[in-house]
Amino acid sequence: KTEDWDSIAVISYVYGYNYLRSQCAYDVAPGGFLASVYHLTKIRYGIDKPEEVCIKVFSPRSNPQIPSVFWIWRSADFQERESYDMLGIYYENHPRLKRILMPESWIGWPLR
């Protein structure tokens, strides 16, 4: 569930997934859900092949809201902003959630 994502993110960090390799978002299907995808990695000294996990969080198109993971992985900053800018997913509690690629005057979400 979308509302469980913040707890799942904290648990993932506690279990060693200390690096957000990438975050992206996509439109699942016309009229369907929007998805935010997180690629997490366990970075440990001396390990050549770190453990990785991919987590997808789905949100309804009508009110796309997903808890931000900025406070856990700071690298989510620009990535969540890009997903907001392109698809209109609102990342709750993100400190600087505003357009990053499109002009502030742009109306709508280009990738929906």
mmCIF file of C-alpha atoms in Angstrom:
data_model
loop_
_atom_site.group_PDB
_atom_site.id
_atom_site.type_symbol
_atom_site.label_atom_id
_atom_site.label_comp_id
_atom_site.label_asym_id
_atom_site.label_seq_id
_atom_site.Cartn_x
_atom_site.Cartn_y
_atom_site.Cartn_z
ATOM 1 C CA LYS A 1 0.000 0.000 0.000
ATOM 2 C CA THR A 2 1.144 3.524 -0.752
ATOM 3 C CA GLU A 3 0.627 4.628 2.851
ATOM 4 C CA ASP A 4 3.006 1.880 4.051
ATOM 5 C CA TRP A 5 5.900 3.025 1.853
ATOM 6 C CA ASP A 6 7.509 5.295 4.456
ATOM 7 C CA SER A 7 7.661 2.408 6.971
ATOM 8 C CA ILE A 8 8.982 0.010 4.329
ATOM 9 C CA ALA A 9 11.653 2.555 3.347
ATOM 10 C CA VAL A 10 12.827 2.933 6.960
ATOM 11 C CA ILE A 11 12.925 -0.850 7.419
ATOM 12 C CA SER A 12 14.906 -1.206 4.173
ATOM 13 C CA TYR A 13 17.449 1.327 5.430
ATOM 14 C CA VAL A 14 17.726 -0.397 8.817
ATOM 15 C CA TYR A 15 18.370 -3.716 7.028
ATOM 16 C CA GLY A 16 21.322 -2.187 5.214
ATOM 17 C CA TYR A 17 19.934 -0.716 1.989
ATOM 18 C CA ASN A 18 21.906 2.474 2.505
ATOM 19 C CA TYR A 19 22.065 3.706 -1.100
ATOM 20 C CA LEU A 20 19.241 4.853 -3.370
ATOM 21 C CA ARG A 21 20.745 4.039 -6.752
ATOM 22 C CA SER A 22 17.854 5.524 -8.705
ATOM 23 C CA GLN A 23 14.247 6.561 -8.491
ATOM 24 C CA CYS A 24 11.971 6.982 -11.472
ATOM 25 C CA ALA A 25 8.269 7.012 -12.226
ATOM 26 C CA TYR A 26 6.023 5.940 -15.049
ATOM 27 C CA ASP A 27 2.426 5.888 -16.201
ATOM 28 C CA VAL A 28 1.291 2.259 -15.864
ATOM 29 C CA ALA A 29 -1.599 2.435 -18.358
ATOM 30 C CA PRO A 30 -4.035 5.001 -19.741
ATOM 31 C CA GLY A 31 -6.447 5.831 -16.937
ATOM 32 C CA GLY A 32 -4.593 3.501 -14.568
ATOM 33 C CA PHE A 33 -2.104 3.917 -11.777
ATOM 34 C CA LEU A 34 1.132 5.894 -11.654
ATOM 35 C CA ALA A 35 4.192 4.076 -10.310
ATOM 36 C CA SER A 36 7.258 5.311 -8.470
ATOM 37 C CA VAL A 37 10.196 2.892 -8.678
ATOM 38 C CA TYR A 38 13.079 2.742 -6.190
ATOM 39 C CA HIS A 39 16.338 0.834 -6.806
ATOM 40 C CA LEU A 40 18.049 0.276 -3.444
ATOM 41 C CA THR A 41 21.520 -1.146 -2.856
ATOM 42 C CA LYS A 42 23.447 -2.414 0.173
ATOM 43 C CA ILE A 43 26.877 -0.790 -0.056
ATOM 44 C CA ARG A 44 29.424 -2.516 2.184
ATOM 45 C CA TYR A 45 33.198 -2.361 2.179
ATOM 46 C CA GLY A 46 34.871 -5.261 0.390
ATOM 47 C CA ILE A 47 31.744 -6.567 -1.354
ATOM 48 C CA ASP A 48 32.019 -6.803 -5.146
ATOM 49 C CA LYS A 49 28.397 -7.727 -5.808
ATOM 50 C CA PRO A 50 26.130 -5.759 -3.480
ATOM 51 C CA GLU A 51 22.569 -6.828 -2.781
ATOM 52 C CA GLU A 52 19.969 -4.845 -4.672
ATOM 53 C CA VAL A 53 16.210 -4.579 -4.518
ATOM 54 C CA CYS A 54 13.654 -2.829 -6.708
ATOM 55 C CA ILE A 55 10.475 -1.573 -5.038
ATOM 56 C CA LYS A 56 7.480 -0.210 -6.948
ATOM 57 C CA VAL A 57 4.936 2.009 -5.217
ATOM 58 C CA PHE A 58 1.629 2.519 -7.024
ATOM 59 C CA SER A 59 -0.640 5.517 -6.604
ATOM 60 C CA PRO A 60 -4.036 6.357 -8.111
ATOM 61 C CA ARG A 61 -3.953 8.820 -10.984
ATOM 62 C CA SER A 62 -6.768 10.892 -9.455
ATOM 63 C CA ASN A 63 -4.700 11.889 -6.398
ATOM 64 C CA PRO A 64 -1.123 10.621 -6.789
ATOM 65 C CA GLN A 65 0.565 10.994 -3.399
ATOM 66 C CA ILE A 66 3.531 8.981 -2.169
ATOM 67 C CA PRO A 67 5.597 9.597 0.984
ATOM 68 C CA SER A 68 8.980 11.120 0.141
ATOM 69 C CA VAL A 69 12.138 9.223 1.073
ATOM 70 C CA PHE A 70 14.289 12.368 0.963
ATOM 71 C CA TRP A 71 14.828 12.204 4.725
ATOM 72 C CA ILE A 72 16.211 8.654 4.437
ATOM 73 C CA TRP A 73 18.161 8.903 1.173
ATOM 74 C CA ARG A 74 19.083 12.487 0.244
ATOM 75 C CA SER A 75 19.771 11.358 -3.325
ATOM 76 C CA ALA A 76 15.982 11.209 -3.789
ATOM 77 C CA ASP A 77 15.877 15.017 -3.949
ATOM 78 C CA PHE A 78 16.166 15.711 -7.683
ATOM 79 C CA GLN A 79 14.780 12.310 -8.679
ATOM 80 C CA GLU A 80 11.470 12.790 -6.851
ATOM 81 C CA ARG A 81 11.274 16.336 -8.192
ATOM 82 C CA GLU A 82 11.663 15.042 -11.746
ATOM 83 C CA SER A 83 8.890 12.484 -11.192
ATOM 84 C CA TYR A 84 6.684 15.251 -9.812
ATOM 85 C CA ASP A 85 7.494 17.517 -12.747
ATOM 86 C CA MET A 86 6.839 14.916 -15.445
ATOM 87 C CA LEU A 87 3.952 12.902 -13.959
ATOM 88 C CA GLY A 88 2.477 15.011 -11.168
ATOM 89 C CA ILE A 89 3.186 12.573 -8.339
ATOM 90 C CA TYR A 90 3.131 14.556 -5.101
ATOM 91 C CA TYR A 91 5.871 13.360 -2.713
ATOM 92 C CA GLU A 92 4.617 14.115 0.789
ATOM 93 C CA ASN A 93 7.068 15.948 3.078
ATOM 94 C CA HIS A 94 9.619 16.617 0.334
ATOM 95 C CA PRO A 95 11.294 19.914 1.338
ATOM 96 C CA ARG A 96 11.623 21.423 -2.165
ATOM 97 C CA LEU A 97 8.954 19.773 -4.306
ATOM 98 C CA LYS A 98 8.725 22.050 -7.327
ATOM 99 C CA ARG A 99 9.352 21.836 -11.045
ATOM 100 C CA ILE A 100 12.920 21.003 -12.050
ATOM 101 C CA LEU A 101 12.807 20.507 -15.844
ATOM 102 C CA MET A 102 9.708 22.337 -17.061
ATOM 103 C CA PRO A 103 9.129 26.081 -16.613
ATOM 104 C CA GLU A 104 7.141 27.060 -13.514
ATOM 105 C CA SER A 105 4.402 28.379 -15.819
ATOM 106 C CA TRP A 106 3.883 24.950 -17.447
ATOM 107 C CA ILE A 107 0.380 23.557 -16.963
ATOM 108 C CA GLY A 108 -0.079 19.804 -16.691
ATOM 109 C CA TRP A 109 2.174 16.762 -16.630
ATOM 110 C CA PRO A 110 4.046 15.962 -19.882
ATOM 111 C CA LEU A 111 4.407 12.194 -19.391
ATOM 112 C CA ARG A 112 0.813 11.368 -18.429
#
